[in-house]
Short mmCIF file of C-alpha atoms in Angstrom, two decimals:
data_model
loop_
_atom_site.label_atom_id
_atom_site.label_comp_id
_atom_site.label_asym_id
_atom_site.label_seq_id
_atom_site.Cartn_x
_atom_site.Cartn_y
_atom_site.Cartn_z
CA MET A 873 20.59 288.90 154.25
CA ARG A 874 19.32 285.70 152.92
CA SER A 875 19.41 286.82 149.33
CA SER A 876 22.97 288.15 149.50
CA ARG A 877 24.13 284.90 151.01
CA PHE A 878 22.38 283.11 148.24
CA THR A 879 24.09 285.33 145.67
CA ALA A 880 27.48 284.64 147.21
CA LEU A 881 26.80 280.97 147.13
CA LEU A 882 25.60 281.20 143.57
CA LEU A 883 28.75 283.05 142.52
CA GLY A 884 30.94 280.59 144.42
CA VAL A 885 29.58 277.65 142.56
CA LEU A 886 28.96 279.52 139.34
CA THR A 887 31.08 277.44 137.02
CA PRO A 888 30.31 274.00 138.40
CA GLY A 889 26.77 275.00 139.26
CA VAL A 890 25.91 276.33 135.84
CA LEU A 891 27.37 273.30 134.17
CA THR A 892 25.58 270.89 136.47
CA LEU A 893 22.31 272.74 136.18
CA GLY A 894 22.76 272.94 132.43
CA ALA A 895 23.29 269.21 132.25
CA LEU A 896 20.29 268.59 134.48
CA ALA A 897 18.13 270.94 132.42
CA LEU A 898 19.20 269.22 129.23
CA GLY A 899 18.45 265.86 130.77
CA ALA A 900 15.05 267.03 131.96
CA LEU A 901 14.30 268.49 128.54
CA ALA A 902 15.25 265.28 126.81
CA LEU A 903 13.08 263.43 129.28
CA VAL A 904 10.08 265.64 128.63
CA CYS A 905 10.50 265.12 124.88
CA PHE A 906 10.72 261.37 125.29
CA LEU A 907 7.81 261.13 127.67
CA SER A 908 5.61 263.40 125.58
CA THR A 909 6.12 261.32 122.49
CA ALA A 910 5.41 258.31 124.66
CA THR A 911 2.00 259.54 125.71
CA SER A 912 0.96 261.30 122.50
CA ALA A 913 0.07 258.11 120.67
CA GLU A 914 -3.59 258.08 121.59
CA GLU A 915 -4.92 256.00 118.79
CA ARG A 916 -7.77 253.56 118.98
CA PHE A 917 -6.47 250.18 120.05
CA LEU A 918 -7.32 246.93 121.77
CA VAL A 919 -5.02 244.75 123.86
CA LEU A 920 -5.33 241.11 122.86
CA ALA A 921 -3.70 238.57 125.16
CA SER A 922 -2.95 235.50 123.14
CA THR A 923 -0.65 232.54 123.05
CA THR A 924 2.95 232.27 121.93
CA SER A 925 1.98 229.50 119.53
CA THR A 926 -0.37 231.79 117.62
CA ASP A 927 1.95 234.78 117.70
CA ASN A 928 5.15 232.90 116.81
CA SER A 929 3.43 231.39 113.77
CA GLY A 930 2.93 234.83 112.20
CA LEU A 931 -0.87 234.55 111.99
CA PHE A 932 -1.49 237.92 113.63
CA ASP A 933 0.85 239.74 111.26
CA HIS A 934 -1.30 238.35 108.49
CA ILE A 935 -4.83 239.01 109.77
CA LEU A 936 -4.63 242.02 112.11
CA PRO A 937 -3.72 244.59 109.42
CA LEU A 938 -6.90 243.55 107.59
CA PHE A 939 -9.00 244.21 110.69
CA GLU A 940 -7.32 247.56 111.28
CA GLU A 941 -7.87 248.59 107.68
CA GLU A 942 -11.55 247.77 107.91
CA THR A 943 -12.30 249.29 111.33
CA GLY A 944 -9.45 251.67 112.16
CA ILE A 945 -8.85 249.76 115.38
CA ALA A 946 -5.28 248.63 116.02
CA VAL A 947 -4.77 245.40 117.95
CA ARG A 948 -1.81 245.10 120.30
CA VAL A 949 -0.89 241.49 120.89
CA VAL A 950 0.70 240.36 124.12
CA ALA A 951 1.85 236.77 123.65
CA ARG A 952 1.97 234.53 126.74
CA GLY A 953 1.08 230.94 127.56
CA THR A 954 -2.67 230.28 127.80
CA GLY A 955 -2.48 230.14 131.61
CA GLN A 956 -0.73 233.51 131.81
CA ALA A 957 -3.02 235.01 129.18
CA LEU A 958 -6.03 234.00 131.26
CA GLY A 959 -4.27 235.60 134.24
CA LEU A 960 -3.85 238.87 132.33
CA GLY A 961 -7.53 238.75 131.50
CA ARG A 962 -8.52 238.03 135.09
CA ASP A 963 -6.52 241.08 136.24
CA GLY A 964 -8.13 243.23 133.55
CA ASP A 965 -4.85 243.85 131.73
CA ALA A 966 -6.26 242.90 128.34
CA ASP A 967 -9.50 243.60 126.48
CA LEU A 968 -9.63 240.32 124.60
CA LEU A 969 -8.33 236.79 124.87
CA LEU A 970 -7.59 234.37 122.06
CA VAL A 971 -6.47 231.15 123.69
CA HIS A 972 -6.69 227.39 123.36
CA ASP A 973 -7.82 225.47 126.39
CA ARG A 974 -11.52 224.95 126.05
CA SER A 975 -12.22 223.67 129.57
CA ALA A 976 -10.24 226.51 131.17
CA GLU A 977 -12.01 229.03 128.90
CA LEU A 978 -15.43 227.74 129.91
CA ARG A 979 -14.42 227.91 133.58
CA PHE A 980 -13.18 231.47 132.98
CA ILE A 981 -16.60 232.39 131.57
CA ALA A 982 -18.45 230.58 134.36
CA GLU A 983 -16.46 232.51 136.96
CA GLY A 984 -17.62 235.72 135.34
CA TYR A 985 -14.25 236.93 134.01
CA GLY A 986 -15.06 236.62 130.34
CA VAL A 987 -18.06 237.12 128.08
CA ALA A 988 -19.08 236.66 124.45
CA ARG A 989 -16.89 233.60 123.83
CA ARG A 990 -16.88 232.28 120.26
CA GLU A 991 -15.01 229.47 118.60
CA VAL A 992 -12.63 230.89 116.01
CA MET A 993 -10.43 228.26 114.47
CA TYR A 994 -8.45 225.15 115.15
CA ASN A 995 -5.15 223.68 114.30
CA ASP A 996 -3.60 220.53 115.59
CA PHE A 997 -0.73 219.33 117.69
CA VAL A 998 2.05 217.18 116.34
CA ILE A 999 4.76 215.12 118.00
CA VAL A 1000 8.20 215.84 116.62
CA GLY A 1001 11.45 214.08 117.36
CA PRO A 1002 14.98 213.34 116.16
CA GLN A 1003 15.37 211.95 112.66
CA SER A 1004 16.97 208.78 114.09
CA ASP A 1005 13.70 208.12 115.99
CA PRO A 1006 15.22 205.87 118.69
CA VAL A 1007 11.78 204.80 119.97
CA ARG A 1008 10.37 204.04 116.49
CA ILE A 1009 7.17 206.04 116.84
CA LYS A 1010 7.21 207.70 113.45
CA GLY A 1011 3.94 207.23 111.61
CA MET A 1012 1.99 205.87 114.59
CA ASP A 1013 -1.57 207.14 114.68
CA ASP A 1014 -2.19 206.84 118.42
CA VAL A 1015 -0.52 209.64 120.34
CA VAL A 1016 -1.07 208.05 123.77
CA GLU A 1017 0.50 204.80 122.67
CA ALA A 1018 3.50 206.70 121.28
CA LEU A 1019 4.00 208.56 124.55
CA THR A 1020 3.77 205.26 126.44
CA LYS A 1021 6.59 203.91 124.26
CA ILE A 1022 8.70 207.02 124.89
CA ALA A 1023 8.22 206.64 128.64
CA ALA A 1024 8.96 202.91 128.55
CA VAL A 1025 12.47 203.43 127.16
CA ARG A 1026 12.90 206.75 128.99
CA ALA A 1027 13.70 208.60 125.76
CA LEU A 1028 14.26 212.34 126.22
CA PHE A 1029 11.05 214.36 125.99
CA ILE A 1030 10.92 218.14 126.34
CA SER A 1031 7.76 219.59 127.83
CA ARG A 1032 6.71 223.23 127.65
CA GLY A 1033 6.23 223.20 131.43
CA ASP A 1034 4.73 226.70 131.32
CA ASP A 1035 1.03 226.11 132.00
CA SER A 1036 0.20 226.97 128.39
CA GLY A 1037 -2.62 225.44 126.39
CA THR A 1038 -0.13 223.16 124.65
CA HIS A 1039 1.36 222.14 127.97
CA ARG A 1040 -2.05 221.39 129.45
CA ALA A 1041 -3.00 219.31 126.40
CA GLU A 1042 0.27 217.39 126.66
CA LEU A 1043 -0.36 216.68 130.35
CA ARG A 1044 -3.78 215.29 129.46
CA PHE A 1045 -2.12 212.76 127.10
CA TRP A 1046 0.33 211.63 129.78
CA ASP A 1047 -2.62 211.27 132.12
CA GLU A 1048 -4.38 209.06 129.60
CA ALA A 1049 -1.23 207.00 129.29
CA ALA A 1050 -1.15 206.74 133.11
CA ILE A 1051 2.41 208.02 133.28
CA ASP A 1052 3.51 210.17 136.19
CA VAL A 1053 5.69 212.76 134.48
CA ASP A 1054 6.15 214.77 137.68
CA ALA A 1055 8.16 211.88 139.07
CA ALA A 1056 10.23 211.71 135.88
CA SER A 1057 10.81 215.47 135.65
CA GLY A 1058 14.52 216.13 135.41
CA SER A 1059 15.44 212.64 134.22
CA TRP A 1060 14.05 211.74 130.77
CA TYR A 1061 11.19 214.25 131.00
CA LEU A 1062 12.46 217.83 130.93
CA GLU A 1063 10.32 220.90 131.55
CA ALA A 1064 11.62 223.86 129.55
CA GLY A 1065 9.33 226.36 131.26
CA ALA A 1066 9.24 228.37 128.04
CA GLY A 1067 7.24 229.23 124.95
CA MET A 1068 6.80 226.87 121.99
CA GLY A 1069 9.70 228.23 119.95
CA ALA A 1070 12.09 228.11 122.90
CA THR A 1071 11.00 224.54 123.64
CA LEU A 1072 11.60 223.51 120.01
CA ASN A 1073 15.07 225.07 120.29
CA VAL A 1074 15.77 222.85 123.30
CA ALA A 1075 14.38 219.75 121.56
CA ALA A 1076 16.47 220.48 118.44
CA GLY A 1077 19.58 220.98 120.55
CA LYS A 1078 19.32 217.76 122.56
CA PRO A 1079 17.84 216.24 120.29
CA ALA A 1080 14.63 215.02 121.94
CA TYR A 1081 10.94 214.42 121.34
CA THR A 1082 8.44 217.17 122.02
CA MET A 1083 4.88 218.16 121.27
CA SER A 1084 4.21 221.31 119.27
CA ASP A 1085 1.28 223.00 117.66
CA ARG A 1086 1.55 222.60 113.90
CA GLY A 1087 1.72 226.35 113.26
CA THR A 1088 4.84 226.97 115.30
CA TRP A 1089 6.41 223.78 113.99
CA LEU A 1090 5.87 224.76 110.35
CA SER A 1091 7.20 228.28 110.79
CA PHE A 1092 10.11 227.21 113.00
CA GLU A 1093 13.47 227.73 111.31
CA ASN A 1094 15.95 226.01 113.61
CA ARG A 1095 14.78 222.40 113.31
CA GLY A 1096 18.19 220.73 113.25
CA THR A 1097 17.51 217.00 112.95
CA LEU A 1098 13.92 217.25 114.18
CA GLU A 1099 11.23 215.67 112.04
CA LEU A 1100 7.50 215.25 112.21
CA MET A 1101 6.70 211.98 113.99
CA ILE A 1102 2.99 211.83 114.71
CA GLU A 1103 -0.01 213.68 113.33
CA GLY A 1104 -3.66 213.13 112.64
CA ASP A 1105 -4.85 211.52 115.90
CA PRO A 1106 -8.25 213.16 116.49
CA ARG A 1107 -7.17 213.81 120.09
CA LEU A 1108 -4.53 216.21 118.73
CA PHE A 1109 -7.28 218.60 117.65
CA ASN A 1110 -6.57 222.08 119.11
CA PRO A 1111 -9.45 224.57 119.10
CA TYR A 1112 -9.06 228.29 119.74
CA GLY A 1113 -11.67 230.52 121.34
CA VAL A 1114 -11.96 234.30 121.49
CA MET A 1115 -13.66 236.21 124.28
CA LEU A 1116 -14.07 239.66 125.75
CA ILE A 1117 -13.01 240.42 129.31
CA ASN A 1118 -16.17 241.08 131.30
CA PRO A 1119 -16.69 244.87 131.25
CA GLU A 1120 -18.88 244.61 134.34
CA ARG A 1121 -15.88 243.38 136.27
CA HIS A 1122 -13.37 245.67 134.58
CA PRO A 1123 -15.19 248.84 133.40
CA HIS A 1124 -12.15 250.11 131.44
CA VAL A 1125 -12.40 247.19 129.00
CA LYS A 1126 -13.14 248.53 125.52
CA ALA A 1127 -16.29 246.53 125.09
CA GLU A 1128 -17.60 248.06 121.89
CA ASP A 1129 -14.34 247.76 119.93
CA GLY A 1130 -13.69 244.37 121.50
CA LEU A 1131 -17.05 243.04 120.36
CA ALA A 1132 -16.33 244.47 116.91
CA PHE A 1133 -13.17 242.35 116.85
CA ILE A 1134 -15.02 239.20 117.89
CA GLU A 1135 -17.66 239.98 115.30
CA TRP A 1136 -15.01 240.46 112.61
CA ILE A 1137 -12.83 237.43 113.33
CA THR A 1138 -15.87 235.16 113.30
CA SER A 1139 -17.31 236.84 110.20
CA GLU A 1140 -16.81 235.63 106.67
CA ALA A 1141 -14.03 238.17 106.10
CA GLY A 1142 -12.14 237.25 109.29
CA GLN A 1143 -12.53 233.53 108.69
CA ALA A 1144 -11.30 233.91 105.13
CA ALA A 1145 -8.27 235.84 106.39
CA ILE A 1146 -7.40 232.98 108.75
CA ALA A 1147 -7.85 230.42 105.99
CA SER A 1148 -5.60 232.34 103.62
CA PHE A 1149 -2.63 232.31 106.03
CA LYS A 1150 -0.15 229.79 104.70
CA ILE A 1151 3.47 228.90 105.26
CA ASN A 1152 5.23 227.11 102.41
CA GLY A 1153 1.85 226.57 100.84
CA GLU A 1154 0.52 224.84 103.93
CA ARG A 1155 -2.51 226.11 105.78
CA LEU A 1156 -1.89 226.51 109.53
CA PHE A 1157 -5.26 227.36 111.02
CA PHE A 1158 -8.69 226.17 110.01
CA PRO A 1159 -11.56 228.58 110.66
CA ASN A 1160 -14.52 226.97 112.40
CA ALA A 1161 -16.67 229.78 113.78
CA ALA A 1162 -20.30 228.82 113.99
CA PRO A 1163 -22.66 231.40 112.48
CA ALA A 1164 -23.75 234.02 115.01
CA GLU A 1165 -26.80 233.09 117.05
CA MET B 474 29.84 228.12 112.38
CA SER B 475 27.84 228.99 109.28
CA GLU B 476 25.18 230.41 111.61
CA ILE B 477 27.64 233.01 112.94
CA ALA B 478 28.77 234.02 109.45
CA GLU B 479 25.12 234.20 108.45
CA ALA B 480 24.46 236.43 111.48
CA PHE B 481 27.12 238.92 110.45
CA ARG B 482 25.75 238.94 106.92
CA THR B 483 22.24 239.53 108.28
CA ALA B 484 23.46 242.33 110.55
CA PHE B 485 25.26 243.93 107.64
CA GLN B 486 22.20 243.69 105.41
CA LEU B 487 19.98 245.14 108.14
CA ILE B 488 22.29 248.12 108.62
CA VAL B 489 22.89 248.80 104.94
CA GLY B 490 19.32 248.21 103.85
CA PHE B 491 18.08 250.27 106.80
CA ASP B 492 14.91 248.40 107.49
CA ALA B 493 12.14 250.77 108.68
CA GLU B 494 10.93 248.34 111.32
CA LEU B 495 14.44 247.95 112.67
CA GLY B 496 14.81 251.75 112.82
CA GLU B 497 11.60 251.94 114.83
CA ILE B 498 12.85 249.29 117.26
CA ILE B 499 16.23 250.98 117.69
CA LEU B 500 14.61 254.39 118.29
CA LEU B 501 12.26 252.96 120.88
CA SER B 502 15.15 251.18 122.62
CA LEU B 503 17.08 254.43 122.80
CA ARG B 504 14.04 256.42 123.88
CA VAL B 505 13.19 254.00 126.69
CA SER B 506 16.72 253.43 127.96
CA LEU B 507 17.89 257.06 127.68
CA SER B 508 14.76 258.31 129.45
CA ALA B 509 15.14 255.71 132.18
CA VAL B 510 18.81 256.57 132.67
CA ALA B 511 18.13 260.35 132.65
CA LEU B 512 15.47 259.90 135.33
CA ALA B 513 17.63 257.50 137.31
CA THR B 514 20.54 259.98 137.15
CA LEU B 515 18.36 262.80 138.49
CA ILE B 516 17.38 260.59 141.42
CA GLY B 517 20.46 258.39 141.86
CA VAL B 518 23.29 260.95 141.84
CA PRO B 519 21.82 263.25 144.53
CA LEU B 520 20.85 260.17 146.53
CA GLY B 521 24.37 258.75 146.30
CA ALA B 522 25.91 262.13 147.15
CA ALA B 523 23.62 262.58 150.16
CA ILE B 524 24.55 259.16 151.52
CA ALA B 525 28.23 259.94 150.95
CA LEU B 526 28.13 263.26 152.83
CA PHE B 527 25.59 262.95 155.59
CA ARG B 528 25.93 260.88 158.73
CA PHE B 529 22.64 259.40 159.86
CA PRO B 530 21.45 256.23 161.55
CA GLY B 531 21.05 253.35 159.14
CA ARG B 532 23.57 254.76 156.71
CA GLY B 533 25.59 251.56 156.66
CA VAL B 534 22.49 249.49 156.04
CA LEU B 535 21.42 251.79 153.22
CA THR B 536 24.88 251.55 151.62
CA VAL B 537 24.83 247.76 151.74
CA LEU B 538 21.26 247.75 150.45
CA LEU B 539 22.13 249.94 147.46
CA ASN B 540 25.21 247.87 146.65
CA GLY B 541 23.14 244.71 146.86
CA LEU B 542 20.34 246.11 144.72
CA MET B 543 22.86 246.71 141.91
CA GLY B 544 22.43 243.01 141.19
CA LEU B 545 18.63 243.13 141.20
CA PRO B 546 17.35 240.63 138.59
CA PRO B 547 15.47 242.52 135.84
CA VAL B 548 12.70 239.93 135.81
CA VAL B 549 11.99 240.62 139.50
CA VAL B 550 11.86 244.36 138.85
CA GLY B 551 9.54 243.69 135.93
CA LEU B 552 7.28 241.56 138.08
CA ILE B 553 7.09 244.16 140.87
CA VAL B 554 6.40 247.01 138.45
CA TYR B 555 3.82 244.82 136.70
CA LEU B 556 2.01 244.15 139.99
CA PHE B 557 1.87 247.89 140.65
CA LEU B 558 0.76 248.88 137.14
CA SER B 559 -1.68 246.03 136.57
CA ARG B 560 -5.33 247.03 136.41
CA SER B 561 -5.75 245.08 139.61
CA GLY B 562 -2.73 246.77 141.21
CA PRO B 563 -2.51 250.05 143.17
CA LEU B 564 -1.52 252.14 140.13
CA GLY B 565 -3.82 250.38 137.65
CA VAL B 566 -5.95 253.47 137.05
CA LEU B 567 -3.00 255.17 135.34
CA ASN B 568 -3.38 252.67 132.48
CA LEU B 569 0.37 252.45 131.92
CA LEU B 570 0.88 248.70 131.52
CA PHE B 571 2.16 247.60 128.09
CA SER B 572 3.33 251.13 127.24
CA PRO B 573 6.83 252.61 126.75
CA THR B 574 6.28 254.61 129.94
CA ALA B 575 5.92 251.37 131.92
CA MET B 576 9.21 250.19 130.42
CA ILE B 577 10.90 253.47 131.38
CA ILE B 578 9.68 253.08 134.97
CA ALA B 579 10.92 249.50 135.20
CA GLN B 580 14.36 250.28 133.77
CA CYS B 581 14.60 253.35 135.99
CA VAL B 582 13.98 251.23 139.09
CA LEU B 583 16.60 248.80 137.83
CA VAL B 584 19.21 251.48 137.18
CA ILE B 585 18.79 253.80 140.21
CA PRO B 586 20.70 251.49 142.61
CA ILE B 587 23.59 251.20 140.13
CA ILE B 588 23.94 254.96 139.64
CA ALA B 589 23.34 255.74 143.32
CA ALA B 590 25.78 253.14 144.63
CA LEU B 591 28.56 254.03 142.18
CA SER B 592 28.13 257.78 142.73
CA ARG B 593 28.11 257.29 146.49
CA GLN B 594 31.45 255.50 146.23
CA GLY B 595 32.95 258.12 143.93
CA ILE B 596 31.72 261.10 145.90
CA GLU B 597 32.68 259.59 149.23
CA ASP B 598 36.26 259.19 147.98
CA LEU B 599 36.34 262.84 146.89
CA TRP B 600 34.73 263.96 150.13
CA ARG B 601 37.48 262.25 152.11
CA GLU B 602 40.00 264.20 150.04
CA TYR B 603 38.31 267.61 150.12
CA GLU B 604 36.28 267.57 153.34
CA GLU B 605 38.65 269.77 155.33
CA GLN B 606 39.18 272.19 152.48
CA LEU B 607 35.46 272.58 151.80
CA ARG B 608 34.68 272.94 155.48
CA SER B 609 37.39 275.60 155.95
CA LEU B 610 35.88 277.51 153.03
CA GLY B 611 32.62 277.41 154.90
CA ALA B 612 30.75 275.46 152.28
CA GLY B 613 27.39 274.17 153.45
CA PRO B 614 26.27 270.66 152.55
CA GLY B 615 24.32 271.79 149.49
CA ARG B 616 27.26 273.61 148.03
CA ALA B 617 29.63 270.80 148.99
CA ILE B 618 27.43 268.32 147.14
CA LEU B 619 27.30 270.47 144.01
CA THR B 620 31.07 270.98 144.08
CA LEU B 621 31.73 267.29 144.57
CA ILE B 622 29.29 266.32 141.83
CA TYR B 623 31.04 268.73 139.49
CA ASP B 624 34.47 267.58 140.54
CA GLY B 625 33.54 263.95 140.24
CA ARG B 626 31.64 264.33 136.98
CA PHE B 627 33.88 261.94 135.07
CA THR B 628 33.44 259.25 137.72
CA LEU B 629 29.72 259.92 137.65
CA LEU B 630 29.73 259.61 133.87
CA THR B 631 31.06 256.09 134.31
CA ALA B 632 28.25 255.38 136.77
CA VAL B 633 25.69 256.69 134.29
CA LEU B 634 27.20 254.61 131.47
CA ALA B 635 27.10 251.52 133.67
CA GLY B 636 23.42 252.22 134.25
CA PHE B 637 22.83 252.74 130.54
CA GLY B 638 24.57 249.46 129.75
CA ARG B 639 22.34 247.66 132.19
CA ALA B 640 19.20 249.29 130.78
CA THR B 641 19.90 248.51 127.12
CA ALA B 642 20.99 244.96 127.88
CA GLU B 643 18.11 243.79 130.04
CA VAL B 644 15.17 241.91 128.60
CA GLY B 645 13.32 240.50 131.59
CA ALA B 646 11.74 243.70 132.88
CA VAL B 647 10.66 245.25 129.57
CA MET B 648 9.27 241.91 128.39
CA ILE B 649 6.92 241.72 131.38
CA VAL B 650 5.76 245.34 131.64
CA GLY B 651 6.01 246.15 127.91
CA GLY B 652 4.63 242.93 126.48
CA ASN B 653 6.85 243.03 123.38
CA ILE B 654 3.98 244.43 121.27
CA ALA B 655 5.01 245.01 117.66
CA HIS B 656 5.37 248.73 116.79
CA VAL B 657 4.44 249.75 120.35
CA THR B 658 6.73 248.21 122.95
CA ARG B 659 9.14 246.04 120.97
CA VAL B 660 12.75 246.97 121.71
CA MET B 661 16.08 245.47 120.65
CA THR B 662 16.34 242.89 123.43
CA THR B 663 12.74 241.69 123.23
CA ALA B 664 13.02 241.48 119.44
CA ILE B 665 16.17 239.38 119.80
CA SER B 666 14.38 237.16 122.28
CA LEU B 667 11.39 236.78 119.95
CA GLU B 668 13.51 235.92 116.90
CA THR B 669 15.39 233.34 118.98
CA LEU B 670 12.06 231.77 119.96
CA LYS B 671 11.08 231.63 116.32
CA GLY B 672 14.32 229.85 115.56
CA ASN B 673 15.60 232.74 113.39
CA LEU B 674 18.99 232.52 115.05
CA ALA B 675 20.85 234.45 112.36
CA LEU B 676 18.41 237.35 112.50
CA ALA B 677 18.49 237.31 116.31
CA LEU B 678 22.27 237.38 116.39
CA GLY B 679 22.29 240.05 113.68
CA LEU B 680 20.12 242.25 115.90
CA GLY B 681 22.47 241.46 118.78
CA ILE B 682 25.43 242.66 116.76
CA ILE B 683 23.63 245.92 116.01
CA LEU B 684 22.85 246.35 119.72
CA ILE B 685 26.52 245.89 120.58
CA ILE B 686 27.56 248.40 117.90
CA LEU B 687 25.06 250.93 119.28
CA THR B 688 26.29 250.49 122.84
CA LEU B 689 29.89 250.80 121.71
CA GLY B 690 28.99 253.95 119.76
CA ILE B 691 27.39 255.63 122.75
CA ASN B 692 30.29 254.68 125.01
CA SER B 693 32.80 255.98 122.46
CA ALA B 694 30.91 259.26 122.21
CA ALA B 695 30.98 259.60 126.00
CA TYR B 696 34.67 258.79 126.05
CA LEU B 697 35.46 261.38 123.38
CA MET B 698 33.42 264.05 125.15
CA LYS B 699 35.22 263.26 128.39
CA SER B 700 38.71 263.41 126.92
CA ALA B 701 37.88 266.61 125.02
CA ALA B 702 36.66 268.21 128.26
CA GLN B 703 39.75 267.06 130.14
CA ARG B 704 42.05 268.39 127.43
CA ARG B 705 40.39 271.78 127.58
CA GLU B 706 40.94 271.93 131.32
CA THR B 707 44.66 271.25 131.30
#
């Protein structure tokens, strides 16, 4: 009984049914193809959470192929602000971190989230601003004094506002200048809540002053009327550290390959690769790894 | 102004020179969005049809919910999917974060409400028209649904295309769960976003132009298929 009813039903909906089923089967087939290609790429790779300033500069495109060639390990870079990158590491969503906020990194290690931290390189921050330089800070060698002048005349300043290493460094300078930028947020002090490149886009569009790492600034194409205002204050020094996510806390972390990366980037070959990365003939990052203990 | 002209020149050069990296990005975009839409269609159309045909408590609430979820912000979907797929989340063991599969899941979640809500509307309209006829023919709900899906296939195609448009255009969700990793999870929208951040506005806009051309191409193909099918029927 049941089967004959089923046959009748099948015949009744033959044309629409066959077409619908055909479409569904095709869809499912396509899906299987897509998904299978998605999962077939089982190569050897590490996930490196790093900062937008490093990634946007193009450094990784320069050095990572060298590492892959030497070891056969691909490195997948996820670029976020330092705060978010540390968050990814804490959750175990990356194998390695390459970030720039030394005190936060040391806290991260002390809390047991990271291990095997090494200094890798440094670059420096610069203050950029509109060519017209309404506050007359160009060429000053004291960054805190310059920021004090900007605040005094309430000249537009764009902050990253994204809890990145650059943002945290900038906040430290305002602190030193004893200026409460939270109170000024939304008036002359604007928080972009975005990566370095996006923040430079805002500063170029206003135009306004902002603080950038030198690497992103040098490789940034849409400067408009922005010019370099301040550089060279020793406080603008910006060191980067690399570390492995603690495999005891997150057992899936690829410890062996991760340590190989740390070993390589702090080795002579890795350090030379960093030193040879230049934009318009200018070196962006300066290797400073101490020899292994 | 010169930036816009430059963008068109860049787009033209990218298409003519057929950059390998660009090809990879376009293929991944299509793979992710088509997979997401195929999955969402398999789930959304039957779901929409079921809500259209069956009377059950909470049906009104579900309808409003689906309609409302059509406007779900991609970044929220990305965040929720991220929290599930993170190593510290409930599905962390699957190790799917920062993979194309994660992007497919996120876009699928984003697109299901669109396809379900639009198919519910379309099928409900047809049901109102054919309910008596189908009932008098003794069609059970399963058969009624199949007939209505077939009869409303052109309306449903529009629903699917709307979903596809949403999937290819969004950047928030795939950026969070994919991570915009070069050669692995970089798609058209995240590449455009990245080039904008780098200040390469012409290149970013050039990629945008290519994305629009692709979307137009797929919609034209669907339109041609539809009109060919309709011609054959008459």
